């Protein structure tokens, strides 16, 4: 018996006990037991836009007891979370509580967070935005995993660039996307 309504999955991440997955259509983020596949009925998050339509989580990373969410949304709620404003980024504890982590993203034509990468005490964020916490950051920034404060100086990103993916080999951070319509790595 399914304990959730199946929908296309937009993003996922795992830890030792759970597979966390987001719906591409309903705004839900759920988790399933990694051994049995049973969906946890005590852990559920929903993201939505300002007009109450479903938002979407396009990137997730799990580190330090938190599931960091990035995407296209303005609000978050859940079983243990009252409706709270969070624009394109949020962090939810593996216990289901909403973390204070909320870097403030702004953009000229809206904001979408497309990629997250955890490296030690830093969360790298990539997407479509022009500032983080009021400081100019064109689509790519590094923020502290606990406070959400910018943790590195501005990295050079050309205008008309969208960041779609982030990866690391442990020593270097790789950034990919499109710049002026051409592939960027």
PDB file of C-alpha atoms in Angstrom:
ATOM      1  CA  UNK A   1       0.000   0.000   0.000  1.00  0.00           C
ATOM      2  CA  UNK A   2       1.465   3.329  -1.071  1.00  0.00           C
ATOM      3  CA  UNK A   3       1.691   5.928   1.689  1.00  0.00           C
ATOM      4  CA  UNK A   4       1.966   8.864  -0.731  1.00  0.00           C
ATOM      5  CA  UNK A   5       0.734   9.984  -4.131  1.00  0.00           C
ATOM      6  CA  UNK A   6       3.447   9.124  -6.680  1.00  0.00           C
ATOM      7  CA  UNK A   7       4.575  12.037  -8.884  1.00  0.00           C
ATOM      8  CA  UNK A   8       7.636  12.748 -11.018  1.00  0.00           C
ATOM      9  CA  UNK A   9      10.699  13.370  -8.836  1.00  0.00           C
ATOM     10  CA  UNK A  10      12.625  16.626  -9.264  1.00  0.00           C
ATOM     11  CA  UNK A  11      15.488  16.080  -6.777  1.00  0.00           C
ATOM     12  CA  UNK A  12      16.738  13.591  -4.225  1.00  0.00           C
ATOM     13  CA  UNK A  13      19.379  13.067  -1.586  1.00  0.00           C
ATOM     14  CA  UNK A  14      20.166  10.309   0.918  1.00  0.00           C
ATOM     15  CA  UNK A  15      21.644   9.668   4.332  1.00  0.00           C
ATOM     16  CA  UNK A  16      22.280   6.389   6.152  1.00  0.00           C
ATOM     17  CA  UNK A  17      18.581   5.861   7.002  1.00  0.00           C
ATOM     18  CA  UNK A  18      16.471   7.807   4.475  1.00  0.00           C
ATOM     19  CA  UNK A  19      16.009   8.723   0.822  1.00  0.00           C
ATOM     20  CA  UNK A  20      14.646  12.284   0.602  1.00  0.00           C
ATOM     21  CA  UNK A  21      12.783  13.135  -2.617  1.00  0.00           C
ATOM     22  CA  UNK A  22      10.862  16.106  -3.981  1.00  0.00           C
ATOM     23  CA  UNK A  23       7.866  16.125  -6.281  1.00  0.00           C
ATOM     24  CA  UNK A  24       8.197  17.981  -9.566  1.00  0.00           C
ATOM     25  CA  UNK A  25       4.478  18.841  -9.497  1.00  0.00           C
ATOM     26  CA  UNK A  26       3.054  19.063  -5.950  1.00  0.00           C
ATOM     27  CA  UNK A  27       5.737  20.937  -3.984  1.00  0.00           C
ATOM     28  CA  UNK A  28       6.067  18.029  -1.542  1.00  0.00           C
ATOM     29  CA  UNK A  29       9.339  16.787  -0.102  1.00  0.00           C
ATOM     30  CA  UNK A  30       9.086  13.366   1.535  1.00  0.00           C
ATOM     31  CA  UNK A  31      11.432  10.694   2.789  1.00  0.00           C
ATOM     32  CA  UNK A  32      11.402   6.933   2.528  1.00  0.00           C
ATOM     33  CA  UNK A  33      13.138   4.349   4.686  1.00  0.00           C
ATOM     34  CA  UNK A  34      16.279   3.311   2.813  1.00  0.00           C
ATOM     35  CA  UNK A  35      15.844  -0.369   3.801  1.00  0.00           C
ATOM     36  CA  UNK A  36      12.092  -0.852   3.309  1.00  0.00           C
ATOM     37  CA  UNK A  37      11.062   1.964   0.954  1.00  0.00           C
ATOM     38  CA  UNK A  38       8.215   2.932   3.307  1.00  0.00           C
ATOM     39  CA  UNK A  39       7.394   6.647   3.231  1.00  0.00           C
ATOM     40  CA  UNK A  40       7.741   8.245   6.668  1.00  0.00           C
ATOM     41  CA  UNK A  41       4.331   9.588   7.718  1.00  0.00           C
ATOM     42  CA  UNK A  42       5.886  11.862  10.376  1.00  0.00           C
ATOM     43  CA  UNK A  43       8.188  13.841   8.032  1.00  0.00           C
ATOM     44  CA  UNK A  44       6.711  15.981   5.231  1.00  0.00           C
ATOM     45  CA  UNK A  45       7.568  19.404   3.820  1.00  0.00           C
ATOM     46  CA  UNK A  46       5.666  21.430   1.216  1.00  0.00           C
ATOM     47  CA  UNK A  47       7.004  24.408  -0.738  1.00  0.00           C
ATOM     48  CA  UNK A  48       4.718  26.892  -2.490  1.00  0.00           C
ATOM     49  CA  UNK A  49       4.824  30.107  -4.462  1.00  0.00           C
ATOM     50  CA  UNK A  50       3.369  33.462  -3.364  1.00  0.00           C
ATOM     51  CA  UNK A  51       0.088  32.711  -5.175  1.00  0.00           C
ATOM     52  CA  UNK A  52      -0.203  29.407  -3.217  1.00  0.00           C
ATOM     53  CA  UNK A  53       0.535  27.291  -6.292  1.00  0.00           C
ATOM     54  CA  UNK A  54       2.984  24.422  -5.735  1.00  0.00           C
ATOM     55  CA  UNK A  55       6.635  25.350  -5.738  1.00  0.00           C
ATOM     56  CA  UNK A  56       9.377  22.996  -6.787  1.00  0.00           C
ATOM     57  CA  UNK A  57      12.590  21.824  -5.122  1.00  0.00           C
ATOM     58  CA  UNK A  58      15.162  21.347  -7.879  1.00  0.00           C
ATOM     59  CA  UNK A  59      18.203  20.619  -5.718  1.00  0.00           C
ATOM     60  CA  UNK A  60      18.773  18.994  -2.331  1.00  0.00           C
ATOM     61  CA  UNK A  61      21.826  18.172  -0.283  1.00  0.00           C
ATOM     62  CA  UNK A  62      21.975  16.400   3.066  1.00  0.00           C
ATOM     63  CA  UNK A  63      24.740  17.289   5.518  1.00  0.00           C
ATOM     64  CA  UNK A  64      25.197  17.895   9.233  1.00  0.00           C
ATOM     65  CA  UNK A  65      21.700  16.693  10.185  1.00  0.00           C
ATOM     66  CA  UNK A  66      19.937  19.024   7.718  1.00  0.00           C
ATOM     67  CA  UNK A  67      18.387  18.652   4.300  1.00  0.00           C
ATOM     68  CA  UNK A  68      19.117  21.840   2.345  1.00  0.00           C
ATOM     69  CA  UNK A  69      16.508  22.654  -0.294  1.00  0.00           C
ATOM     70  CA  UNK A  70      16.833  24.893  -3.319  1.00  0.00           C
ATOM     71  CA  UNK A  71      14.366  25.679  -6.062  1.00  0.00           C
ATOM     72  CA  UNK A  72      11.534  27.952  -7.059  1.00  0.00           C
ATOM     73  CA  UNK A  73       9.357  28.758  -4.040  1.00  0.00           C
ATOM     74  CA  UNK A  74       8.473  31.551  -1.591  1.00  0.00           C
ATOM     75  CA  UNK A  75       6.996  29.587   1.335  1.00  0.00           C
ATOM     76  CA  UNK A  76       7.617  26.374   3.212  1.00  0.00           C
ATOM     77  CA  UNK A  77       5.411  24.408   5.593  1.00  0.00           C
ATOM     78  CA  UNK A  78       5.204  20.894   6.932  1.00  0.00           C
ATOM     79  CA  UNK A  79       4.054  18.574   9.668  1.00  0.00           C
ATOM     80  CA  UNK A  80       6.238  20.379  12.215  1.00  0.00           C
ATOM     81  CA  UNK A  81       6.596  23.654  10.269  1.00  0.00           C
ATOM     82  CA  UNK A  82       4.006  26.449  10.192  1.00  0.00           C
ATOM     83  CA  UNK A  83       3.806  28.388   6.909  1.00  0.00           C
ATOM     84  CA  UNK A  84       7.062  30.353   6.812  1.00  0.00           C
ATOM     85  CA  UNK A  85       8.567  32.645   4.184  1.00  0.00           C
ATOM     86  CA  UNK A  86      11.655  31.176   2.531  1.00  0.00           C
ATOM     87  CA  UNK A  87      12.628  32.383  -0.932  1.00  0.00           C
ATOM     88  CA  UNK A  88      14.256  29.659  -3.052  1.00  0.00           C
ATOM     89  CA  UNK A  89      16.301  28.215  -0.140  1.00  0.00           C
ATOM     90  CA  UNK A  90      15.561  26.460   3.137  1.00  0.00           C
ATOM     91  CA  UNK A  91      17.028  23.886   5.474  1.00  0.00           C
ATOM     92  CA  UNK A  92      14.971  21.269   7.285  1.00  0.00           C
ATOM     93  CA  UNK A  93      16.325  19.150  10.102  1.00  0.00           C
ATOM     94  CA  UNK A  94      16.209  15.393   9.759  1.00  0.00           C
ATOM     95  CA  UNK A  95      13.822  15.688  12.733  1.00  0.00           C
ATOM     96  CA  UNK A  96      11.405  17.669  10.511  1.00  0.00           C
ATOM     97  CA  UNK A  97      11.977  21.108  12.051  1.00  0.00           C
ATOM     98  CA  UNK A  98      12.744  24.219  10.004  1.00  0.00           C
ATOM     99  CA  UNK A  99      16.273  25.537  10.497  1.00  0.00           C
ATOM    100  CA  UNK A 100      17.017  29.250  10.800  1.00  0.00           C
ATOM    101  CA  UNK A 101      19.320  28.968   7.730  1.00  0.00           C
ATOM    102  CA  UNK A 102      17.839  31.340   5.150  1.00  0.00           C
ATOM    103  CA  UNK A 103      20.244  33.329   2.986  1.00  0.00           C
ATOM    104  CA  UNK A 104      18.263  36.172   1.378  1.00  0.00           C
ATOM    105  CA  UNK A 105      18.349  35.826  -2.414  1.00  0.00           C
ATOM    106  CA  UNK A 106      17.191  38.564  -4.783  1.00  0.00           C
ATOM    107  CA  UNK A 107      17.023  38.742  -8.556  1.00  0.00           C
ATOM    108  CA  UNK A 108      15.966  41.072 -11.325  1.00  0.00           C
ATOM    109  CA  UNK A 109      13.621  38.568 -13.006  1.00  0.00           C
ATOM    110  CA  UNK A 110      12.744  36.351 -10.058  1.00  0.00           C
ATOM    111  CA  UNK A 111      14.908  33.894  -8.165  1.00  0.00           C
ATOM    112  CA  UNK A 112      15.493  30.192  -8.771  1.00  0.00           C
ATOM    113  CA  UNK A 113      18.101  28.153  -6.959  1.00  0.00           C
ATOM    114  CA  UNK A 114      19.210  25.345  -9.271  1.00  0.00           C
ATOM    115  CA  UNK A 115      22.194  23.746  -7.509  1.00  0.00           C
ATOM    116  CA  UNK A 116      23.484  23.108  -3.998  1.00  0.00           C
ATOM    117  CA  UNK A 117      26.801  21.622  -2.919  1.00  0.00           C
ATOM    118  CA  UNK A 118      27.948  20.940   0.647  1.00  0.00           C
ATOM    119  CA  UNK A 119      31.668  21.111   1.362  1.00  0.00           C
ATOM    120  CA  UNK A 120      32.570  21.111   5.041  1.00  0.00           C
ATOM    121  CA  UNK A 121      31.020  24.158   6.729  1.00  0.00           C
ATOM    122  CA  UNK A 122      30.092  25.747   3.376  1.00  0.00           C
ATOM    123  CA  UNK A 123      27.027  25.410   1.179  1.00  0.00           C
ATOM    124  CA  UNK A 124      27.666  26.513  -2.401  1.00  0.00           C
ATOM    125  CA  UNK A 125      24.562  27.792  -4.162  1.00  0.00           C
ATOM    126  CA  UNK A 126      24.014  28.305  -7.868  1.00  0.00           C
ATOM    127  CA  UNK A 127      21.124  29.523  -9.950  1.00  0.00           C
ATOM    128  CA  UNK A 128      19.394  32.637 -11.107  1.00  0.00           C
ATOM    129  CA  UNK A 129      19.907  35.453  -8.581  1.00  0.00           C
ATOM    130  CA  UNK A 130      21.816  38.728  -8.370  1.00  0.00           C
ATOM    131  CA  UNK A 131      22.439  39.128  -4.648  1.00  0.00           C
ATOM    132  CA  UNK A 132      22.763  37.137  -1.445  1.00  0.00           C
ATOM    133  CA  UNK A 133      22.080  38.869   1.865  1.00  0.00           C
ATOM    134  CA  UNK A 134      22.139  42.226   0.067  1.00  0.00           C
ATOM    135  CA  UNK A 135      25.593  41.683  -1.460  1.00  0.00           C
ATOM    136  CA  UNK A 136      26.155  41.330  -5.204  1.00  0.00           C
ATOM    137  CA  UNK A 137      26.563  37.672  -6.172  1.00  0.00           C
ATOM    138  CA  UNK A 138      25.686  36.843  -9.747  1.00  0.00           C
ATOM    139  CA  UNK A 139      24.273  33.318  -9.684  1.00  0.00           C
ATOM    140  CA  UNK A 140      26.987  31.685  -7.558  1.00  0.00           C
ATOM    141  CA  UNK A 141      27.918  32.092  -3.894  1.00  0.00           C
ATOM    142  CA  UNK A 142      29.285  30.311  -0.857  1.00  0.00           C
ATOM    143  CA  UNK A 143      27.385  30.605   2.428  1.00  0.00           C
ATOM    144  CA  UNK A 144      27.957  29.274   5.907  1.00  0.00           C
ATOM    145  CA  UNK A 145      25.980  26.035   6.488  1.00  0.00           C
ATOM    146  CA  UNK A 146      24.667  27.211   9.875  1.00  0.00           C
ATOM    147  CA  UNK A 147      24.238  30.993   9.692  1.00  0.00           C
ATOM    148  CA  UNK A 148      23.632  31.489   5.950  1.00  0.00           C
ATOM    149  CA  UNK A 149      26.147  34.363   5.977  1.00  0.00           C
ATOM    150  CA  UNK A 150      28.397  34.715   2.922  1.00  0.00           C
ATOM    151  CA  UNK A 151      31.553  32.775   3.723  1.00  0.00           C
ATOM    152  CA  UNK A 152      33.773  33.538   0.738  1.00  0.00           C
ATOM    153  CA  UNK A 153      34.481  36.610  -1.372  1.00  0.00           C
ATOM    154  CA  UNK A 154      32.666  37.156  -4.648  1.00  0.00           C
ATOM    155  CA  UNK A 155      33.637  34.695  -7.364  1.00  0.00           C
ATOM    156  CA  UNK A 156      33.733  36.010 -10.929  1.00  0.00           C
ATOM    157  CA  UNK A 157      30.603  35.094 -12.914  1.00  0.00           C
ATOM    158  CA  UNK A 158      29.837  36.819 -16.205  1.00  0.00           C
ATOM    159  CA  UNK A 159      26.471  38.502 -16.744  1.00  0.00           C
ATOM    160  CA  UNK A 160      23.751  36.482 -18.522  1.00  0.00           C
ATOM    161  CA  UNK A 161      24.962  33.315 -16.785  1.00  0.00           C
ATOM    162  CA  UNK A 162      22.776  30.655 -15.181  1.00  0.00           C
ATOM    163  CA  UNK A 163      24.350  28.029 -12.935  1.00  0.00           C
ATOM    164  CA  UNK A 164      22.743  24.572 -13.265  1.00  0.00           C
ATOM    165  CA  UNK A 165      25.157  22.201 -11.549  1.00  0.00           C
ATOM    166  CA  UNK A 166      27.866  22.033  -8.883  1.00  0.00           C
ATOM    167  CA  UNK A 167      30.244  19.175  -8.079  1.00  0.00           C
ATOM    168  CA  UNK A 168      33.494  18.595  -6.212  1.00  0.00           C
ATOM    169  CA  UNK A 169      36.381  16.155  -6.277  1.00  0.00           C
ATOM    170  CA  UNK A 170      37.289  17.191  -2.716  1.00  0.00           C
ATOM    171  CA  UNK A 171      39.878  19.740  -3.787  1.00  0.00           C
ATOM    172  CA  UNK A 172      38.105  21.725  -6.503  1.00  0.00           C
ATOM    173  CA  UNK A 173      34.566  22.937  -7.103  1.00  0.00           C
ATOM    174  CA  UNK A 174      33.193  22.508 -10.618  1.00  0.00           C
ATOM    175  CA  UNK A 175      30.476  24.835 -11.881  1.00  0.00           C
ATOM    176  CA  UNK A 176      28.341  24.263 -14.968  1.00  0.00           C
ATOM    177  CA  UNK A 177      25.523  26.082 -16.684  1.00  0.00           C
ATOM    178  CA  UNK A 178      24.990  28.467 -19.581  1.00  0.00           C
ATOM    179  CA  UNK A 179      26.610  31.834 -20.253  1.00  0.00           C
ATOM    180  CA  UNK A 180      25.269  34.087 -22.993  1.00  0.00           C
ATOM    181  CA  UNK A 181      23.441  31.006 -24.325  1.00  0.00           C
ATOM    182  CA  UNK A 182      26.583  28.882 -24.611  1.00  0.00           C
ATOM    183  CA  UNK A 183      27.531  25.934 -22.338  1.00  0.00           C
ATOM    184  CA  UNK A 184      29.674  26.901 -19.366  1.00  0.00           C
ATOM    185  CA  UNK A 185      32.001  24.683 -17.333  1.00  0.00           C
TER     186      UNK A 185
END
